[in-house]
Short mmCIF file of C-alpha atoms and ligand atoms in Angstrom, two decimals:
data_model
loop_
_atom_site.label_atom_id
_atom_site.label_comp_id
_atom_site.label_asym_id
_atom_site.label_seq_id
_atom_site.Cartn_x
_atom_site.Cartn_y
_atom_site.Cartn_z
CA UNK A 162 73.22 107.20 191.28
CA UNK A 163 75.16 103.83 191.42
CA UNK A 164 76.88 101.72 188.54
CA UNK A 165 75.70 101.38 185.29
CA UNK A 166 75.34 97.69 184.27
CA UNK A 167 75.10 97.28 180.71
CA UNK A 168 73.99 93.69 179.45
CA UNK A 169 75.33 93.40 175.60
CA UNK A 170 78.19 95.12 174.36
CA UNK A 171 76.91 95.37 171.12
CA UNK A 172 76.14 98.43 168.69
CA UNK A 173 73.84 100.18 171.59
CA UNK A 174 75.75 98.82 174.66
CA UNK A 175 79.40 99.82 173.68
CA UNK A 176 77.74 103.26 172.43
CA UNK A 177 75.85 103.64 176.17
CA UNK A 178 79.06 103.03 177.69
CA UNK A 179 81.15 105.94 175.68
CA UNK A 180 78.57 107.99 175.89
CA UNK A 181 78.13 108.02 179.47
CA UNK A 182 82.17 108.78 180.06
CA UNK A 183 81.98 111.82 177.09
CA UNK A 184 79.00 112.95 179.11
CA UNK A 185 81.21 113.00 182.62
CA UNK A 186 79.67 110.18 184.03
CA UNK A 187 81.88 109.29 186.89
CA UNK A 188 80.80 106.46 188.87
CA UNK A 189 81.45 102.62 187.95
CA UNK A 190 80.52 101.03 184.42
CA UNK A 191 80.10 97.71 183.48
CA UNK A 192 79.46 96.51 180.45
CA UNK A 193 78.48 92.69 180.01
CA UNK A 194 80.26 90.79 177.02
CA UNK A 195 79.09 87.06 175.90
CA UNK A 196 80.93 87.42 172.64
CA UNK A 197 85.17 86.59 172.50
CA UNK A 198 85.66 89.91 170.89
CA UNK A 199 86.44 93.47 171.87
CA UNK A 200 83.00 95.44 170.77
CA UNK A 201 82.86 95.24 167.07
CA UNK A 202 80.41 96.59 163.90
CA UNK A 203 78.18 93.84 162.95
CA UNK A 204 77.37 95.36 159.11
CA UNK A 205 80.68 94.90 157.40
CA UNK A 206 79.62 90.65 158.69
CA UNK A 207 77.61 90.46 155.71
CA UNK A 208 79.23 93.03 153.52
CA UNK A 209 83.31 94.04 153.16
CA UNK A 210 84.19 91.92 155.89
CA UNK A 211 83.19 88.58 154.41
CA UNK A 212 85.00 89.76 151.02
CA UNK A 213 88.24 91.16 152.49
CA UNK A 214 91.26 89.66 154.44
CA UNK A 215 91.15 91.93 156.87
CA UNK A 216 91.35 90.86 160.56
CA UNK A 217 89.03 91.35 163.43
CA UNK A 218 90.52 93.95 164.35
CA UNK A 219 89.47 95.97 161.40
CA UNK A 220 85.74 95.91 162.95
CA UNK A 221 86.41 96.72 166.57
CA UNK A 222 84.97 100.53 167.40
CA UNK A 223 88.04 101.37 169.98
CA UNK A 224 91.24 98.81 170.77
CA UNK A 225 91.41 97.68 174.39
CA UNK A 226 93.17 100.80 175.80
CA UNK A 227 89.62 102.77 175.44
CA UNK A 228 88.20 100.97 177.50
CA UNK A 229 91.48 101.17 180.23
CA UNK A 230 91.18 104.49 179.93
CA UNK A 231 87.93 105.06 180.16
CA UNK A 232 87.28 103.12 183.25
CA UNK A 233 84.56 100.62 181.03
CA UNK A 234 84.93 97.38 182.67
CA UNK A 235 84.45 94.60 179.94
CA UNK A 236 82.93 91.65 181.88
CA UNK A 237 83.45 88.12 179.84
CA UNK A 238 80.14 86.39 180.54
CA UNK A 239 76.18 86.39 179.98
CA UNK A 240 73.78 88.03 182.37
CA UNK A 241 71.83 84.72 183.56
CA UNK A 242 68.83 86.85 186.03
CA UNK A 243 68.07 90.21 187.43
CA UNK A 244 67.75 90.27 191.07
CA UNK A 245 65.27 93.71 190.95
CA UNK A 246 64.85 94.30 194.91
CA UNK A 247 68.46 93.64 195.27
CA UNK A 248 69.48 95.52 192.33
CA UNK A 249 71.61 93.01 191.38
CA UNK A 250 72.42 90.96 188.14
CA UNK A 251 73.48 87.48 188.15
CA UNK A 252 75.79 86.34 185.78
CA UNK A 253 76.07 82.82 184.37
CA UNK A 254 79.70 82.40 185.71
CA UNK A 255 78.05 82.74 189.25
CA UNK A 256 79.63 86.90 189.92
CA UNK A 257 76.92 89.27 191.40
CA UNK A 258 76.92 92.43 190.14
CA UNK A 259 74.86 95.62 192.03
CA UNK A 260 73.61 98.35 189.66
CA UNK A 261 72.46 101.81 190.26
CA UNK A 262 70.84 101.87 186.52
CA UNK A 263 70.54 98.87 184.34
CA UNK A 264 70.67 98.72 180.53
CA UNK A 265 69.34 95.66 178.86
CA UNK A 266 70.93 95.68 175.25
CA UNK A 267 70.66 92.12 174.51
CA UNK A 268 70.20 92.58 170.33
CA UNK A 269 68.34 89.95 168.89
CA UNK A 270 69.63 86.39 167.47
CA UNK A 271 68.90 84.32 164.46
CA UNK A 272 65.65 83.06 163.79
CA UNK A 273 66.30 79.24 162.93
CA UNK A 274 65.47 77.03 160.09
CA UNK A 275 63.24 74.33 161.24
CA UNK A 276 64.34 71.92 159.25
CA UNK A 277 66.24 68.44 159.21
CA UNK A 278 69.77 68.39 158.50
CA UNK A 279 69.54 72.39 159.35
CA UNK A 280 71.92 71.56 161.96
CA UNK A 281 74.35 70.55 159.74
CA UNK A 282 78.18 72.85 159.51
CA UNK A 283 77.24 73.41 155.72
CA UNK A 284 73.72 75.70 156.88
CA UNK A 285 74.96 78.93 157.79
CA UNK A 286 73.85 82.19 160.01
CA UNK A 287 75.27 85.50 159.84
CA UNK A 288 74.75 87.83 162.91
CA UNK A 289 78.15 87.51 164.87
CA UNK A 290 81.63 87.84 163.70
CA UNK A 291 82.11 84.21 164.34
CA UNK A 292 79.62 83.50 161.85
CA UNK A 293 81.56 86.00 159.39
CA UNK A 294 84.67 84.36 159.96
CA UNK A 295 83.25 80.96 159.66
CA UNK A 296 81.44 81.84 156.37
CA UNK A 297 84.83 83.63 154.92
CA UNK A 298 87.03 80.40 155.95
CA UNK A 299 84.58 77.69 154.37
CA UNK A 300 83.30 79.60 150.80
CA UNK A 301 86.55 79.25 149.18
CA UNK A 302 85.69 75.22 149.33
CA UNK A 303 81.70 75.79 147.81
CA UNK A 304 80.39 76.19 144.51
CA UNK A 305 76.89 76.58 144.67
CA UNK A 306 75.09 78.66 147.67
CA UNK A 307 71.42 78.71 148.45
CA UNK A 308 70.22 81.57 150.34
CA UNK A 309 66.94 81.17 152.10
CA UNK A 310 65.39 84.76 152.64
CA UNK A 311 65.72 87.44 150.46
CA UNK A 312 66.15 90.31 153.15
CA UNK A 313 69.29 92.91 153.55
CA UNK A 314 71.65 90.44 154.89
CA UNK A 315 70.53 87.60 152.53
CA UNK A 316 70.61 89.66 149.17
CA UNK A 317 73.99 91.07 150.65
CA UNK A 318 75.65 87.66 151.21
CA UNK A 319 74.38 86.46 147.78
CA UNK A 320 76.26 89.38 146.00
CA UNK A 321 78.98 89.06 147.78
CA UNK A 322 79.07 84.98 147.02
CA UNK A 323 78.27 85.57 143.56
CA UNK A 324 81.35 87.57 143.26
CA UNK A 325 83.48 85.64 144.98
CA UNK A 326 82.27 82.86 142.11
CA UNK A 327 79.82 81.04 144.05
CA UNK A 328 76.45 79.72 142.03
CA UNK A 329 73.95 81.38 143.81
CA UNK A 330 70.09 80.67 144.30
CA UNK A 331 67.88 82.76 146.60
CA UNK A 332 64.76 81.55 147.96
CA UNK A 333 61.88 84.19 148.74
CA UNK A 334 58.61 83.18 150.48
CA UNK A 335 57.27 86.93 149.40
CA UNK A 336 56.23 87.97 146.09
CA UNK A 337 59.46 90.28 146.14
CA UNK A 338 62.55 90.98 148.19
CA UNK A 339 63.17 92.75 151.04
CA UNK A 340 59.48 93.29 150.75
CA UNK A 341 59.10 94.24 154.69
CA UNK A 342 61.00 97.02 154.12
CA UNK A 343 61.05 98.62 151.17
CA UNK A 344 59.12 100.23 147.87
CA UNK A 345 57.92 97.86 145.23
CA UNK A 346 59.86 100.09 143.04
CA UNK A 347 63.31 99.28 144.86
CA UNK A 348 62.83 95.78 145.48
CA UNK A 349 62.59 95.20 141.41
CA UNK A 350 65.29 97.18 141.12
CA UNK A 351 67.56 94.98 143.36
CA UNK A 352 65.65 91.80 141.83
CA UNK A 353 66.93 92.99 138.15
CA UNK A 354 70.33 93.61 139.35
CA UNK A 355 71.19 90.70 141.23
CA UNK A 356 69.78 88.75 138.28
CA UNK A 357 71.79 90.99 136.22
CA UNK A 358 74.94 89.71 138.07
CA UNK A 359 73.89 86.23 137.27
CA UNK A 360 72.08 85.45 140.75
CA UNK A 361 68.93 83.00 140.65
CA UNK A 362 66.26 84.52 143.04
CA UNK A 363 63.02 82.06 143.47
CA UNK A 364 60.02 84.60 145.11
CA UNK A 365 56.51 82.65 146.67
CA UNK A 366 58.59 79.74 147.03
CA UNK A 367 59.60 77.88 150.27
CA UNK A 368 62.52 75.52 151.06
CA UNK A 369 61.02 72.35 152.51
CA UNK A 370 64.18 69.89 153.45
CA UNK A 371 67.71 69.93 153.06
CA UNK A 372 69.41 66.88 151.34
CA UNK A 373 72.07 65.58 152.62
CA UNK A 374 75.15 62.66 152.39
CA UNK A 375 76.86 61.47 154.96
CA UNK A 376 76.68 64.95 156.72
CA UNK A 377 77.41 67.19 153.73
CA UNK A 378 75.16 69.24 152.32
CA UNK A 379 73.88 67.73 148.47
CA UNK A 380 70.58 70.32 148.12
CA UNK A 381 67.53 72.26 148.54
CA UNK A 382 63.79 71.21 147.75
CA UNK A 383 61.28 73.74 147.21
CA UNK A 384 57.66 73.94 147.67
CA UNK A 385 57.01 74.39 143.97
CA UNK A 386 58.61 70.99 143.54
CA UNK A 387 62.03 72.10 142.23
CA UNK A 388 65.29 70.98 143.48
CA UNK A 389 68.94 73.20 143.64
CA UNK A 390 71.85 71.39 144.30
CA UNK A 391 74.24 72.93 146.81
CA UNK A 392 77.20 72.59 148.96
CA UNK A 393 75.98 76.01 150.97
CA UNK A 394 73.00 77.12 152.74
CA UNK A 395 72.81 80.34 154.11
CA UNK A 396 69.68 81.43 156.16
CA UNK A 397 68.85 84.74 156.62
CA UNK A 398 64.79 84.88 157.88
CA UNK A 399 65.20 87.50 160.39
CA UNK A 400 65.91 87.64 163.82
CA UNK A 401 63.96 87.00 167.68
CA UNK A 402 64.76 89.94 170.09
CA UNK A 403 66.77 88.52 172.97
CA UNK A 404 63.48 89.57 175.58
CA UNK A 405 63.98 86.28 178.14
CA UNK A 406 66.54 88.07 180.85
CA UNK A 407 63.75 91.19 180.85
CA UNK A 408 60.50 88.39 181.11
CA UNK A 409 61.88 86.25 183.40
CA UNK A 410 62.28 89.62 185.85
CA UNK A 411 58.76 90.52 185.49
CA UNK A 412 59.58 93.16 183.25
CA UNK A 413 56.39 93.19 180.39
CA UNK A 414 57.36 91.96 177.01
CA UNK A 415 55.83 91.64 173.56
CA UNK A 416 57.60 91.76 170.23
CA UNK A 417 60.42 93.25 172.21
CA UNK A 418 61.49 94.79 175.75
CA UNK A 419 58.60 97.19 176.16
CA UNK A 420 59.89 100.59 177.09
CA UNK A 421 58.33 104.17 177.26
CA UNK A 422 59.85 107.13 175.14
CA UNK A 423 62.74 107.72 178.15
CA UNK A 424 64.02 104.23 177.20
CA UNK A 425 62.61 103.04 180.28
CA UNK A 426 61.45 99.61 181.64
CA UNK A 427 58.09 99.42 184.12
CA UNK A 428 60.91 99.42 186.17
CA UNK A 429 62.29 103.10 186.72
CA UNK A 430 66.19 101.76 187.30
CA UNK A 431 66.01 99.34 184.41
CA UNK A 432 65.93 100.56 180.54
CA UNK A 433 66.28 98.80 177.43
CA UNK A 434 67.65 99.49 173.90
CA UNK A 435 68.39 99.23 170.14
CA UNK A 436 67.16 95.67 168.74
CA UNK A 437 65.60 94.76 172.08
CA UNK A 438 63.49 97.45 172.61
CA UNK A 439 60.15 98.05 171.66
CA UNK A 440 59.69 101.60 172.13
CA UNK A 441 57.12 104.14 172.39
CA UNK A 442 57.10 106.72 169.87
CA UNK A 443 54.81 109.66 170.00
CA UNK A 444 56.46 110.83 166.45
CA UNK A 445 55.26 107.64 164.76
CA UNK A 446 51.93 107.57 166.86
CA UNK A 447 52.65 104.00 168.07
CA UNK A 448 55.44 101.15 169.28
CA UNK A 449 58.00 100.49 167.31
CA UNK A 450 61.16 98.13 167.36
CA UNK A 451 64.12 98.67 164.91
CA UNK A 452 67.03 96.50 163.45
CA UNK A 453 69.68 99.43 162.71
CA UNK A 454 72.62 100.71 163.79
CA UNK A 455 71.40 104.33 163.94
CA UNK A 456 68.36 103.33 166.27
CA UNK A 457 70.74 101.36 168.70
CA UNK A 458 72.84 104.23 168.70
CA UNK A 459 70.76 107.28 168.82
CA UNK A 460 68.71 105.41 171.97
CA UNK A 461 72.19 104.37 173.38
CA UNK A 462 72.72 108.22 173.41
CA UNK A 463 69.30 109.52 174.54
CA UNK A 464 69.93 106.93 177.31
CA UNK A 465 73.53 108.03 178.24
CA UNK A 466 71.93 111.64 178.06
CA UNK A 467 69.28 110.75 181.14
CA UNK A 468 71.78 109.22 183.11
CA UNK A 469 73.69 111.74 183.35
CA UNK A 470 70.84 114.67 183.89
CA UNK A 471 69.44 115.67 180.07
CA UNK A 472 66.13 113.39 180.59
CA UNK A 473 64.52 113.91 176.86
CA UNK A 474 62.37 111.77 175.15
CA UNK A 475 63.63 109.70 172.39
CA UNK A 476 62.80 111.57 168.90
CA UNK A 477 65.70 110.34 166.63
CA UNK A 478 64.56 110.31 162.90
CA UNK A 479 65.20 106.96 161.69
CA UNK A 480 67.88 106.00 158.37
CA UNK A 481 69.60 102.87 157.05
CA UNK A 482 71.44 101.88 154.56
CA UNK A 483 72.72 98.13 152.84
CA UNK A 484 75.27 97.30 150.00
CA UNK A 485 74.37 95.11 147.32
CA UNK A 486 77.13 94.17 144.82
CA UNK A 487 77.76 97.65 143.27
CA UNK A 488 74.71 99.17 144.67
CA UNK A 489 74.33 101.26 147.66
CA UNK A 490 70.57 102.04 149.32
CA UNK A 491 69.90 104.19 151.92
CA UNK A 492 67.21 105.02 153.80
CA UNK A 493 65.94 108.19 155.33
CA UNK A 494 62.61 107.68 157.56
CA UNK A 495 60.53 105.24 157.85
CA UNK A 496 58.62 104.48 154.47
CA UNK A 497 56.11 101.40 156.02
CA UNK A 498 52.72 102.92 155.15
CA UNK A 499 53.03 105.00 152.43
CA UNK A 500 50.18 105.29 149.58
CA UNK A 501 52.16 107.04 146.88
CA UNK A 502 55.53 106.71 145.56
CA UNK A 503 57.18 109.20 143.69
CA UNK A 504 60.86 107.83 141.60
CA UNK A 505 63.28 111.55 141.22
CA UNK A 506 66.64 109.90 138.69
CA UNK A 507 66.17 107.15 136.91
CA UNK A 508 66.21 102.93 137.32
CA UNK A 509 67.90 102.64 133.99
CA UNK A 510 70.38 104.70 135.00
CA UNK A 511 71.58 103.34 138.49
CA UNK A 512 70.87 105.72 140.28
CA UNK A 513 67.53 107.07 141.95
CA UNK A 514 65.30 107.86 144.58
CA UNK A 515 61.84 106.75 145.97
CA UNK A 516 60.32 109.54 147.70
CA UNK A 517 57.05 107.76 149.49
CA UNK A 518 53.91 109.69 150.76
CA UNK A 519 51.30 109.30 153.02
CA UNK A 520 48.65 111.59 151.45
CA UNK A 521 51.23 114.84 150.86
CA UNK A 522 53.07 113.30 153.79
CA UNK A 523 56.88 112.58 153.42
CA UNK A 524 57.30 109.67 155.41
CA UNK A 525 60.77 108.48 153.61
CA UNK A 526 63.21 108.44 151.16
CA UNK A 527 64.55 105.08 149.58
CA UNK A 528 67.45 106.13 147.27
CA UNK A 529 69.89 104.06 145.15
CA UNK A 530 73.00 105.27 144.85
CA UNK A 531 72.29 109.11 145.18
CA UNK A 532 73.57 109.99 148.17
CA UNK A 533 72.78 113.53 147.86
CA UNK A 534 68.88 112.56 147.72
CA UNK A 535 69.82 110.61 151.06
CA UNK A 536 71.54 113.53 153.05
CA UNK A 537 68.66 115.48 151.44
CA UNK A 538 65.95 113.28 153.18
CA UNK A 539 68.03 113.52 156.59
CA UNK A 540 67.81 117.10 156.59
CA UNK A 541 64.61 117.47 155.73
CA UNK A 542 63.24 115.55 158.34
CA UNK A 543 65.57 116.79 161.20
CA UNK A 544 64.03 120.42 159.85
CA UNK A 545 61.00 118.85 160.64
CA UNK A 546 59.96 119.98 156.75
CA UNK A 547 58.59 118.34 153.87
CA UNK A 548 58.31 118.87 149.31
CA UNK A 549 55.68 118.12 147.51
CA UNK A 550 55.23 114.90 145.13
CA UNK A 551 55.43 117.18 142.12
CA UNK A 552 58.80 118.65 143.71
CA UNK A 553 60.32 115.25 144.49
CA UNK A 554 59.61 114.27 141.01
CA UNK A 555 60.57 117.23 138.62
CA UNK A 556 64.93 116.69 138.93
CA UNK A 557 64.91 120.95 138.10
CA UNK A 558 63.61 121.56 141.74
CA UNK A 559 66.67 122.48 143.22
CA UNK A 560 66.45 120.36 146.48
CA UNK A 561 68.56 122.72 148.36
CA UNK A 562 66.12 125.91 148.22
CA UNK A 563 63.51 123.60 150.73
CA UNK A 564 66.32 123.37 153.62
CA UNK A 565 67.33 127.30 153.16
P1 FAD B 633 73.64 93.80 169.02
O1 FAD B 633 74.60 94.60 168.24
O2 FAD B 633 73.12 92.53 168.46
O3 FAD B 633 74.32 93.47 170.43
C1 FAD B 633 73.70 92.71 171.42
C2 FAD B 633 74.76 91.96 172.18
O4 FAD B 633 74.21 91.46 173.40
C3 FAD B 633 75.30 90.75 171.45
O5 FAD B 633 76.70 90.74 171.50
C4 FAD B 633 74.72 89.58 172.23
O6 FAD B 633 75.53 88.43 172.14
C5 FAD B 633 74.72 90.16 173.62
N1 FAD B 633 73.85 89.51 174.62
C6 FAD B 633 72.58 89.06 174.47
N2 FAD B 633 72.12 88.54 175.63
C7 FAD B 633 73.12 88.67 176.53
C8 FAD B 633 73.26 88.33 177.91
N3 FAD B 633 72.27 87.74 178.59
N4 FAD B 633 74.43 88.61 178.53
C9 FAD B 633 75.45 89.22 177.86
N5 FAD B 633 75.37 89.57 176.56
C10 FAD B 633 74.22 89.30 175.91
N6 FAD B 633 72.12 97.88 160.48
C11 FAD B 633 72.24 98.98 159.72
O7 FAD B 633 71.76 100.04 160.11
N7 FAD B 633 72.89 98.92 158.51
C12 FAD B 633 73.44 97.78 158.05
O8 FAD B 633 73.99 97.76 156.96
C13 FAD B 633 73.34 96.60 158.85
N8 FAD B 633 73.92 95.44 158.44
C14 FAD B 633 73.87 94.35 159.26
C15 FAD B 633 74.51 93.18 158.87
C16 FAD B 633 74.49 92.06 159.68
C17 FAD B 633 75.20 90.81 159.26
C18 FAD B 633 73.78 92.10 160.92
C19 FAD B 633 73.72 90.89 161.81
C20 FAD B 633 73.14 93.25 161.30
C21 FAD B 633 73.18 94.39 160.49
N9 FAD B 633 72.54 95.58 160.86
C22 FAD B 633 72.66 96.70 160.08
C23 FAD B 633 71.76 95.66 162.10
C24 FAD B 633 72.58 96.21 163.25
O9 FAD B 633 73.83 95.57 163.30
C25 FAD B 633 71.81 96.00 164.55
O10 FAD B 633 70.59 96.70 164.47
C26 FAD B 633 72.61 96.49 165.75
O11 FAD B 633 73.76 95.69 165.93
C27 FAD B 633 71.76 96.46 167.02
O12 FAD B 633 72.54 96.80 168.12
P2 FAD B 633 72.18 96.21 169.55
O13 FAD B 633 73.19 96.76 170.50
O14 FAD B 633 70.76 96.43 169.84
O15 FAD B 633 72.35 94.64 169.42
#
């Protein structure tokens, strides 16, 4: 029993919060805010939101009445220590707050460019709306944008920047993009598109300083000796989970928060989640820790769940998705270890899937702009059921008859 103190109000910490009240959860909920917004969707940052003219407001999950309503106390401020004997965080403004259960969903930041001149207002990050709006405001004014990392939020920036007109070079220290995290098969895909749409992507290269005049950004040097001239950098090479409040506590700590498959801390009353969390995961046989708005939500909701009496373990089948320009991937599973790869549709034609195996194992579904294939995968897996390679790749199987 006790308050719920939620640290991060964030995809997994506003979703803790609502799901604790739709659950009946009736005693006192805080939930900890360091950014000047109401709770707000971080993918439209690097997608629709950095196109449109929409406001703020557009990306916030409930106005400011939900939270009235629902009794969620937004606290302006950063969680500075955890006092565990006392039960009690500390928060940088100097307020105390006591917790029955606490819920460390601190996300993850930007990993930086170390680099001289990276410093500089014309070397931008994208994980907060501020860095949306601050990107949106100044692109009008650019011509030519390098983007260092070729990951989902890099490749997504440069097609949105090449449509808005922008010149746009993208620097890759892998042999291919988003190679971390998907097929061979989709990454050339993407490659042929974005080159398609007139976008300059560099693979096995490495940006090695920043030029600069009288604190303006001039261009890029490369570690194959070439030089781009631009006016933007963007740097998108992943992110650091935000593990220091958790360390600092005592709590153990690797790539992530480590937590067991309740969600939970080594300390009973304390649980982490979504980006933070490196969880154990008897379905995938290991640890894992997730960048997606379905795994900060899911464990925001197996969390909530506990709390309020439904202790299950965590057992959410993972999916994703990002938007490219015209092109829309989504992913069902997790494909990272897969020895086959099966294509169902066709590259030429825009539109297809990757169905990837482990042995006859379906361990995912990568599919470009076949959403069927997508829901498909989804189903499949939450049937705990699987096709064969020869199924996945012959278009007459009628995908429907393996979910009946
Ligand atoms: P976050 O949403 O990052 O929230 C953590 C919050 O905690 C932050 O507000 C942070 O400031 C705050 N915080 C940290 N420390 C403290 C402290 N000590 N005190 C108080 N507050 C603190 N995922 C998808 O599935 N699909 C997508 O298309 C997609 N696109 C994305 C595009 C962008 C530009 C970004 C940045 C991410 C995208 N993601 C996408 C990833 C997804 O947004 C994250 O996985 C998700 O937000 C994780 O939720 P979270 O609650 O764990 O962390």
């Amino acid at each position: 029993g006790g308050p719920v103190i939620i640290v991060g109000a964030g995809h997994g910490g506003y979703q803790v919060a609502a799901s604790l009240r739709q659950a009946g959860f009736s005693e006192r909920i805080c939930l900890i805010n360091d950014e000047a917004h109401l709770p707000y969707q971080r993918p439209p940052l690097s997608k629709a939101y950095i196109k449109g003219s929409a406001g703020p407001e557009s990306l916030m999950f409930r106005p400011e009445k939900f939270y009235q309503d629902q009794k969620i106390e937004l606290i302006a401020g950063r969680a500075a220590s955890i006092d565990r004997a006392g039960h009690k965080v500390h928060l940088a403004s100097g307020e105390t707050l006591a917790y029955g259960h606490l819920v460390l969903a601190t996300g993850a930041r930007n990993r930086l460019l170390d680099l001289p001149n990276a410093n500089l207002p014309d070397v931008r990050y994208l994980r907060i709306l501020d860095d949306s709006e601050a990107l949106r405001k100044i692109m009008p004014s650019k011509t030519r944008a390098v983007i260092i990392g070729a990951g989902f939020i890099g490749l997504e920036f440069a097609a949105t920047a090449r449509i808005k007109g922008l010149e746009v070079d993208v620097l890759e220290l892998a042999p291919r993009v988003m190679a971390r995290a998907v097929t061979s098969e989709v990454s050339e895909y993407f490659q042929e598109r974005h080159r398609e749409a007139g976008i300059r992507i560099h693979l096995g290269v490495q940006a090695t300083s920043i030029e600069a005049e009288g604190g303006k950004v001039t261009g890029i040097s490369l570690s194959d000796g070439q030089h781009l001239p631009a006016d933007l950098v963007v740097v998108g090479v992943g992110v650091l989970p935000n593990i220091e409040l958790a360390a600092e506590a005592g709590l153990p700590v690797a790539a992530g928060i480590i937590v067991d498959e309740y969600l939970a801390t080594a300390d009973p009353d304390i649980s982490a989640i979504g980006d933070c969390a490196l969880f154990a995961s008897p379905r995938f046989g290991g640890s894992l820790r997730l960048e997606s708005v379905q795994n900060a939500t899911d464990h925001a909701r197996c969390l909530a769940a506990k709390l309020t009496g439904d202790k299950k373990p965590y057992d959410s089948h993972p999916w994703f998705w990002s938007d490219q320009g015209d092109d829309k991937l989504q992913i069902a599973g997790l494909t990272t270890g897969y020895d086959r790869v099966v294509l169902r549709g066709d590259p030429a034609k825009k539109a297809f899937s990757a169905f990837c195996y482990h042995g006859d194992r379906l361990l995912g579904i990568e599919s470009i702009n076949r959403a069927g294939d997508h829901m498909f995968g989804r189903r499949l897996q939450g049937m705990d059921r699987s096709i064969t390679p020869e199924q996945a790749a012959d278009e007459s199987f009628d995908l429907k008859s393996a979910l009946a």
